[in-house]
Amino acid sequence: MHQIDLFTPSKGSTVEKEITLPKEIIYKCYNLIVETEFTNNKILIELFSCKDTALNLTEFTDKHLSWVILSIISCFKALSKNEQVVTFSSAFKWFFGSSSSIEATDIIDKKALLNIENEINNLPNSYFKTILPYILDHHGFGTRRNVLKISSNLEARKSKKNTGVFYTPWDLSLYMANWVLKKDYNGTLIDPACGTGIFLLAAAKIKLENGCTAEEIVKTLYGIDIDPISISLSCFVLSTYLSPHCDSLSPFQLWHLFRLNITNYDTVSLLKTQDEMNYPIETFSREELNVQIKKSPFLENSSKSNKRPIAKLIDLFPETKGDFKCLLANPPYSPIGNRLDFKTLTAAFNLPDNTRLNSKSNIFLAFIQSMWKFTNYGRAIIVVPMSISYNSSGLFKSTRKVIMNQPGSWKFSFFDRTPDSIFGDDVKQRASIISYSKKVEDKNFNISTTEIIRWTSNTRKELFSKIKHKQLNDVNIIDKIPKFSANWESELFSKISISRKLDCNLLLEDKPLKYGREQLIKVGKTAYNYFSIYPCSSEKLNFVENKDFYFPNTFTLFSIYAILCSNLVYWLWRVEEDSFHVPANFIKRLPIGVVNQPNLIAKLDSLGQAIWEKAKEQPIISKNKGRETVSYKTHNIEEIICVDKILVNSLGATAMNAIELSKFVSNNVSVGRE
């Protein structure tokens, strides 16, 4: 049989785009099952109940059982030769074993089965080989593009948005799995938000390529997800991947071995405590269940098998003692929702400064705590929104403070959402990959970061191999995590930090309380390659959405304009903010050292006027929802570097920093394109 060989989307493509056609077929098949009543769903329930009865935490629904049926034929199709016509009969023989007497017709109407076979054979088998985890997605079509195409997909989009579900691209999964395993291929690994198993699949591939047997892999991979259907699907994905490498066990046996280690549960509640269990495991161990499944998975479930209360990670998987060598995850990015345990969760998370969790708190912040709570001396890697670095709300600040209290090595890699997005064009999400490792001898908090990385679909294949981190020394990350990767950036940021301590700020205001209206400048609320800045409000122009700022009479209009157009301010914005929004507080408190130097302000005024005259010669006209707006790009105007030289010199930095700033902006705009 063939092997699973996942793909990375090619230029101009995305995971969602690649799977649209096969997903439409899969949903036609799903609807055919839903429209046909099961003739005997008890067979499926008995077959796919976990052998560790303590982990049968939810009852099977017809939707769940429908996806079980679909998974069997989809997985068989993924391993079949491209020209082979697949049938339920052959799929069941493959999955349950050639000696099994289980037939699909025992479970569902024969006519419905034939209709499903006809639909699914409209697609080449090779599709399934490359997109298996992605196609087994019971949430439906959930991207903005799908909703615009078919309005009935709106509910699926809401479902995905509410649960924070994103497809994790294969290259990202492999990069993270490679990092976290780092030659410790026999160690235990857990994904606390495993979904349909893409990270576990990446880990299985790496372990297999480095000499681990299928049975060794099964024993070391663990997963948790709050969704019971996803748990079943992940077991199908993993058992299908390993089945060509394990002749002694059927895919059904592999499925049950994985199901012992992959279960549906609320991971967040497991973060409250990691104390050891205080009761004995009764009757027989989970190892005996392993042995039983290898002999025959068709034995009846024992009513005595490991009955125990579930409250902690160790309760789910006792043999691990609640401590894993490796952790990797792409947790949900959504509100945590209404819960009854906010008080105990808040206490367990050691959140400082009277910070409290609430229903609107983003759940990924809780999953960050699993990085050290589920691994003692190990390695953890997690991909989360980039807001972890800049969001100024109390919960985010408190989370960063808790991170600072965890000794070990922390690395933050930051990724922009344009021109290309790490999750593909359908999910415009700025992201951060956080990695953490701790050794016995680690006593201090160490942190390294990258700049906000940009790339195109042409350069994506090199993306993860060229990530460059810069260690930050004596930095406090509570307010923000700075985003840079070069020595000159570190030195310049240090000078800026000193300027802030000396209170050398522009002191712009967003209300005309102190300054007259003649002392006003407009700044666009969002930016990309340059700020939209308007040094006069009297011209009859349709500005982009902007905010008014007022400045003291120690400055002139065009000196302020020159400062805001500088590469220094643009660079600092990307270091401290999200590379899209331009917060008022950022503009109001720029740490510029020319506050009390009239001669420098005069030079800046002259440069600002020259920049404005040239900017007006290259307007950028945009149309959105019938409204036409104008902005002016300034990043390529030569006077900007003169402004930067004045500003970096006033900060006590070298003139070479002005050259580096110019290179930074040029590289940032071109993103490797000629």
GROMACS .gro file of N, CA, C and O in nm, residues 181-258:
model
  312
  181LEU      N    1   1.139   1.765   1.948
  181LEU     CA    2   1.196   1.632   1.968
  181LEU      C    3   1.348   1.638   1.983
  181LEU      O    4   1.406   1.573   2.071
  182LYS      N    5   1.414   1.712   1.899
  182LYS     CA    6   1.558   1.737   1.906
  182LYS      C    7   1.638   1.615   1.952
  182LYS      O    8   1.701   1.614   2.058
  183LYS      N    9   1.631   1.511   1.871
  183LYS     CA   10   1.708   1.387   1.890
  183LYS      C   11   1.662   1.302   2.009
  183LYS      O   12   1.717   1.195   2.031
  184ASP      N   13   1.564   1.350   2.085
  184ASP     CA   14   1.510   1.265   2.193
  184ASP      C   15   1.386   1.195   2.138
  184ASP      O   16   1.273   1.224   2.178
  185TYR      N   17   1.408   1.102   2.045
  185TYR     CA   18   1.297   1.046   1.968
  185TYR      C   19   1.215   0.944   2.046
  185TYR      O   20   1.105   0.909   2.005
  186ASN      N   21   1.268   0.895   2.158
  186ASN     CA   22   1.195   0.796   2.236
  186ASN      C   23   1.116   0.857   2.351
  186ASN      O   24   1.047   0.786   2.424
  187GLY      N   25   1.129   0.989   2.369
  187GLY     CA   26   1.061   1.054   2.480
  187GLY      C   27   0.912   1.069   2.457
  187GLY      O   28   0.863   1.068   2.343
  188THR      N   29   0.837   1.085   2.566
  188THR     CA   30   0.692   1.106   2.556
  188THR      C   31   0.663   1.247   2.506
  188THR      O   32   0.734   1.342   2.539
  189LEU      N   33   0.556   1.260   2.430
  189LEU     CA   34   0.517   1.388   2.371
  189LEU      C   35   0.367   1.403   2.382
  189LEU      O   36   0.293   1.308   2.358
  190ILE      N   37   0.322   1.523   2.416
  190ILE     CA   38   0.179   1.549   2.426
  190ILE      C   39   0.141   1.673   2.348
  190ILE      O   40   0.215   1.772   2.344
  191ASP      N   41   0.026   1.666   2.281
  191ASP     CA   42  -0.038   1.782   2.220
  191ASP      C   43  -0.168   1.806   2.297
  191ASP      O   44  -0.262   1.728   2.285
  192PRO      N   45  -0.176   1.912   2.378
  192PRO     CA   46  -0.294   1.934   2.462
  192PRO      C   47  -0.413   1.995   2.388
  192PRO      O   48  -0.516   2.020   2.449
  193ALA      N   49  -0.398   2.017   2.257
  193ALA     CA   50  -0.510   2.066   2.174
  193ALA      C   51  -0.495   2.000   2.037
  193ALA      O   52  -0.478   2.066   1.936
  194CYS      N   53  -0.504   1.866   2.034
  194CYS     CA   54  -0.453   1.791   1.919
  194CYS      C   55  -0.542   1.794   1.796
  194CYS      O   56  -0.496   1.762   1.687
  195GLY      N   57  -0.669   1.831   1.808
  195GLY     CA   58  -0.756   1.833   1.691
  195GLY      C   59  -0.756   1.699   1.619
  195GLY      O   60  -0.768   1.595   1.681
  196THR      N   61  -0.737   1.702   1.487
  196THR     CA   62  -0.734   1.577   1.411
  196THR      C   63  -0.593   1.520   1.397
  196THR      O   64  -0.569   1.432   1.316
  197GLY      N   65  -0.498   1.572   1.476
  197GLY     CA   66  -0.371   1.503   1.493
  197GLY      C   67  -0.256   1.544   1.403
  197GLY      O   68  -0.161   1.468   1.387
  198ILE      N   69  -0.259   1.666   1.347
  198ILE     CA   70  -0.153   1.704   1.253
  198ILE      C   71  -0.016   1.709   1.320
  198ILE      O   72   0.085   1.665   1.264
  199PHE      N   73  -0.007   1.762   1.445
  199PHE     CA   74   0.121   1.766   1.515
  199PHE      C   75   0.167   1.626   1.556
  199PHE      O   76   0.285   1.593   1.547
  200LEU      N   77   0.074   1.545   1.601
  200LEU     CA   78   0.109   1.408   1.638
  200LEU      C   79   0.156   1.330   1.516
  200LEU      O   80   0.247   1.246   1.524
  201LEU      N   81   0.095   1.358   1.401
  201LEU     CA   82   0.138   1.294   1.277
  201LEU      C   83   0.280   1.337   1.240
  201LEU      O   84   0.363   1.254   1.200
  202ALA      N   85   0.309   1.467   1.255
  202ALA     CA   86   0.445   1.516   1.227
  202ALA      C   87   0.546   1.450   1.320
  202ALA      O   88   0.655   1.410   1.277
  203ALA      N   89   0.511   1.437   1.448
  203ALA     CA   90   0.600   1.373   1.544
  203ALA      C   91   0.620   1.226   1.509
  203ALA      O   92   0.732   1.173   1.519
  204ALA      N   93   0.512   1.158   1.468
  204ALA     CA   94   0.523   1.016   1.429
  204ALA      C   95   0.617   1.000   1.310
  204ALA      O   96   0.699   0.907   1.306
  205LYS      N   97   0.605   1.089   1.214
  205LYS     CA   98   0.691   1.083   1.095
  205LYS      C   99   0.838   1.098   1.135
  205LYS      O  100   0.926   1.022   1.090
  206ILE      N  101   0.867   1.196   1.220
  206ILE     CA  102   1.006   1.221   1.262
  206ILE      C  103   1.060   1.104   1.344
  206ILE      O  104   1.174   1.061   1.326
  207LYS      N  105   0.979   1.053   1.434
  207LYS     CA  106   1.021   0.938   1.515
  207LYS      C  107   1.049   0.816   1.426
  207LYS      O  108   1.148   0.745   1.443
  208LEU      N  109   0.959   0.793   1.329
  208LEU     CA  110   0.974   0.678   1.240
  208LEU      C  111   1.102   0.692   1.158
  208LEU      O  112   1.177   0.593   1.141
  209GLU      N  113   1.129   0.811   1.108
  209GLU     CA  114   1.248   0.834   1.026
  209GLU      C  115   1.377   0.824   1.106
  209GLU      O  116   1.486   0.813   1.049
  210ASN      N  117   1.364   0.828   1.238
  210ASN     CA  118   1.483   0.821   1.323
  210ASN      C  119   1.490   0.692   1.404
  210ASN      O  120   1.547   0.688   1.513
  211GLY      N  121   1.431   0.586   1.348
  211GLY     CA  122   1.454   0.453   1.399
  211GLY      C  123   1.353   0.398   1.497
  211GLY      O  124   1.367   0.283   1.541
  212CYS      N  125   1.252   0.474   1.534
  212CYS     CA  126   1.151   0.422   1.626
  212CYS      C  127   1.057   0.327   1.552
  212CYS      O  128   1.022   0.351   1.436
  213THR      N  129   1.015   0.222   1.619
  213THR     CA  130   0.918   0.130   1.560
  213THR      C  131   0.777   0.186   1.578
  213THR      O  132   0.755   0.277   1.660
  214ALA      N  133   0.683   0.130   1.504
  214ALA     CA  134   0.544   0.175   1.515
  214ALA      C  135   0.492   0.159   1.657
  214ALA      O  136   0.424   0.248   1.711
  215GLU      N  137   0.525   0.046   1.721
  215GLU     CA  138   0.476   0.021   1.856
  215GLU      C  139   0.539   0.118   1.957
  215GLU      O  140   0.474   0.160   2.053
  216GLU      N  141   0.666   0.154   1.936
  216GLU     CA  142   0.731   0.253   2.022
  216GLU      C  143   0.666   0.390   2.007
  216GLU      O  144   0.648   0.463   2.104
  217ILE      N  145   0.631   0.423   1.883
  217ILE     CA  146   0.567   0.553   1.856
  217ILE      C  147   0.431   0.561   1.925
  217ILE      O  148   0.397   0.661   1.988
  218VAL      N  149   0.353   0.455   1.913
  218VAL     CA  150   0.220   0.452   1.976
  218VAL      C  151   0.231   0.476   2.127
  218VAL      O  152   0.149   0.547   2.186
  219LYS      N  153   0.332   0.419   2.189
  219LYS     CA  154   0.345   0.428   2.335
  219LYS      C  155   0.391   0.566   2.382
  219LYS      O  156   0.377   0.599   2.500
  220THR      N  157   0.446   0.649   2.291
  220THR     CA  158   0.505   0.776   2.335
  220THR      C  159   0.425   0.899   2.291
  220THR      O  160   0.457   1.010   2.333
  221LEU      N  161   0.323   0.883   2.210
  221LEU     CA  162   0.244   0.998   2.163
  221LEU      C  163   0.113   1.007   2.241
  221LEU      O  164   0.040   0.909   2.252
  222TYR      N  165   0.084   1.128   2.289
  222TYR     CA  166  -0.038   1.152   2.367
  222TYR      C  167  -0.107   1.278   2.315
  222TYR      O  168  -0.041   1.370   2.263
  223GLY      N  169  -0.237   1.283   2.332
  223GLY     CA  170  -0.312   1.400   2.289
  223GLY      C  171  -0.439   1.420   2.369
  223GLY      O  172  -0.497   1.325   2.422
  224ILE      N  173  -0.480   1.546   2.377
  224ILE     CA  174  -0.606   1.583   2.443
  224ILE      C  175  -0.677   1.683   2.353
  224ILE      O  176  -0.613   1.772   2.294
  225ASP      N  177  -0.807   1.672   2.342
  225ASP     CA  178  -0.887   1.773   2.274
  225ASP      C  179  -1.026   1.771   2.337
  225ASP      O  180  -1.076   1.664   2.375
  226ILE      N  181  -1.087   1.886   2.344
  226ILE     CA  182  -1.218   1.894   2.407
  226ILE      C  183  -1.327   1.835   2.319
  226ILE      O  184  -1.437   1.803   2.366
  227ASP      N  185  -1.296   1.815   2.190
  227ASP     CA  186  -1.395   1.766   2.094
  227ASP      C  187  -1.380   1.615   2.075
  227ASP      O  188  -1.278   1.568   2.024
  228PRO      N  189  -1.480   1.534   2.111
  228PRO     CA  190  -1.467   1.388   2.101
  228PRO      C  191  -1.456   1.337   1.957
  228PRO      O  192  -1.392   1.235   1.933
  229ILE      N  193  -1.518   1.406   1.861
  229ILE     CA  194  -1.508   1.362   1.722
  229ILE      C  195  -1.364   1.377   1.672
  229ILE      O  196  -1.309   1.288   1.608
  230SER      N  197  -1.302   1.490   1.705
  230SER     CA  198  -1.163   1.512   1.663
  230SER      C  199  -1.071   1.406   1.719
  230SER      O  200  -0.975   1.363   1.652
  231ILE      N  201  -1.098   1.362   1.841
  231ILE     CA  202  -1.016   1.258   1.902
  231ILE      C  203  -1.021   1.129   1.819
  231ILE      O  204  -0.918   1.068   1.788
  232SER      N  205  -1.141   1.086   1.783
  232SER     CA  206  -1.154   0.966   1.699
  232SER      C  207  -1.082   0.984   1.566
  232SER      O  208  -1.012   0.893   1.519
  233LEU      N  209  -1.098   1.101   1.504
  233LEU     CA  210  -1.038   1.126   1.374
  233LEU      C  211  -0.886   1.125   1.382
  233LEU      O  212  -0.818   1.074   1.291
  234SER      N  213  -0.830   1.181   1.489
  234SER     CA  214  -0.684   1.180   1.503
  234SER      C  215  -0.631   1.037   1.515
  234SER      O  216  -0.524   1.005   1.462
  235CYS      N  217  -0.706   0.950   1.582
  235CYS     CA  218  -0.665   0.809   1.593
  235CYS      C  219  -0.668   0.741   1.456
  235CYS      O  220  -0.583   0.656   1.425
  236PHE      N  221  -0.766   0.778   1.373
  236PHE     CA  222  -0.770   0.724   1.236
  236PHE      C  223  -0.649   0.771   1.156
  236PHE      O  224  -0.585   0.692   1.085
  237VAL      N  225  -0.617   0.900   1.166
  237VAL     CA  226  -0.504   0.955   1.091
  237VAL      C  227  -0.374   0.885   1.129
  237VAL      O  228  -0.296   0.842   1.043
  238LEU      N  229  -0.350   0.871   1.258
  238LEU     CA  230  -0.225   0.813   1.306
  238LEU      C  231  -0.215   0.663   1.276
  238LEU      O  232  -0.110   0.613   1.236
  239SER      N  233  -0.326   0.590   1.296
  239SER     CA  234  -0.323   0.446   1.268
  239SER      C  235  -0.304   0.421   1.119
  239SER      O  236  -0.237   0.325   1.079
  240THR      N  237  -0.361   0.506   1.036
  240THR     CA  238  -0.344   0.493   0.891
  240THR      C  239  -0.199   0.518   0.852
  240THR      O  240  -0.142   0.446   0.769
  241TYR      N  241  -0.138   0.619   0.911
  241TYR     CA  242   0.000   0.652   0.879
  241TYR      C  243   0.095   0.538   0.917
  241TYR      O  244   0.187   0.503   0.842
  242LEU      N  245   0.073   0.477   1.034
  242LEU     CA  246   0.165   0.374   1.082
  242LEU      C  247   0.136   0.234   1.027
  242LEU      O  248   0.222   0.147   1.033
  243SER      N  249   0.016   0.212   0.976
  243SER     CA  250  -0.021   0.075   0.936
  243SER      C  251   0.073   0.013   0.832
  243SER      O  252   0.102  -0.108   0.841
  244PRO      N  253   0.124   0.088   0.733
  244PRO     CA  254   0.219   0.024   0.639
  244PRO      C  255   0.351  -0.016   0.705
  244PRO      O  256   0.428  -0.092   0.647
  245HIS      N  257   0.376   0.034   0.825
  245HIS     CA  258   0.502   0.007   0.894
  245HIS      C  259   0.483  -0.090   1.011
  245HIS      O  260   0.572  -0.104   1.094
  246CYS      N  261   0.366  -0.152   1.017
  246CYS     CA  262   0.337  -0.241   1.131
  246CYS      C  263   0.252  -0.359   1.083
  246CYS      O  264   0.129  -0.355   1.094
  247ASP      N  265   0.316  -0.463   1.031
  247ASP     CA  266   0.244  -0.577   0.975
  247ASP      C  267   0.174  -0.660   1.083
  247ASP      O  268   0.076  -0.729   1.055
  248SER      N  269   0.224  -0.652   1.206
  248SER     CA  270   0.171  -0.741   1.311
  248SER      C  271   0.039  -0.692   1.369
  248SER      O  272  -0.030  -0.767   1.438
  249LEU      N  273   0.003  -0.567   1.343
  249LEU     CA  274  -0.119  -0.511   1.400
  249LEU      C  275  -0.207  -0.454   1.290
  249LEU      O  276  -0.158  -0.390   1.196
  250SER      N  277  -0.337  -0.472   1.302
  250SER     CA  278  -0.431  -0.413   1.206
  250SER      C  279  -0.447  -0.264   1.237
  250SER      O  280  -0.417  -0.219   1.349
  251PRO      N  281  -0.495  -0.184   1.142
  251PRO     CA  282  -0.524  -0.044   1.171
  251PRO      C  283  -0.621  -0.028   1.289
  251PRO      O  284  -0.610   0.068   1.365
  252PHE      N  285  -0.713  -0.122   1.304
  252PHE     CA  286  -0.808  -0.117   1.415
  252PHE      C  287  -0.736  -0.133   1.549
  252PHE      O  288  -0.766  -0.064   1.646
  253GLN      N  289  -0.639  -0.222   1.554
  253GLN     CA  290  -0.560  -0.237   1.676
  253GLN      C  291  -0.478  -0.111   1.705
  253GLN      O  292  -0.471  -0.065   1.819
  254LEU      N  293  -0.418  -0.057   1.600
  254LEU     CA  294  -0.342   0.067   1.617
  254LEU      C  295  -0.433   0.179   1.664
  254LEU      O  296  -0.396   0.261   1.748
  255TRP      N  297  -0.555   0.183   1.607
  255TRP     CA  298  -0.652   0.285   1.647
  255TRP      C  299  -0.676   0.277   1.798
  255TRP      O  300  -0.675   0.379   1.867
  256HIS      N  301  -0.698   0.158   1.849
  256HIS     CA  302  -0.728   0.143   1.992
  256HIS      C  303  -0.606   0.170   2.080
  256HIS      O  304  -0.619   0.222   2.191
  257LEU      N  305  -0.488   0.137   2.030
  257LEU     CA  306  -0.367   0.169   2.107
  257LEU      C  307  -0.350   0.321   2.117
  257LEU      O  308  -0.315   0.374   2.223
  258PHE      N  309  -0.375   0.392   2.007
  258PHE     CA  310  -0.369   0.538   2.012
  258PHE      C  311  -0.481   0.595   2.100
  258PHE      O  312  -0.460   0.692   2.173
   0.00000   0.00000   0.00000
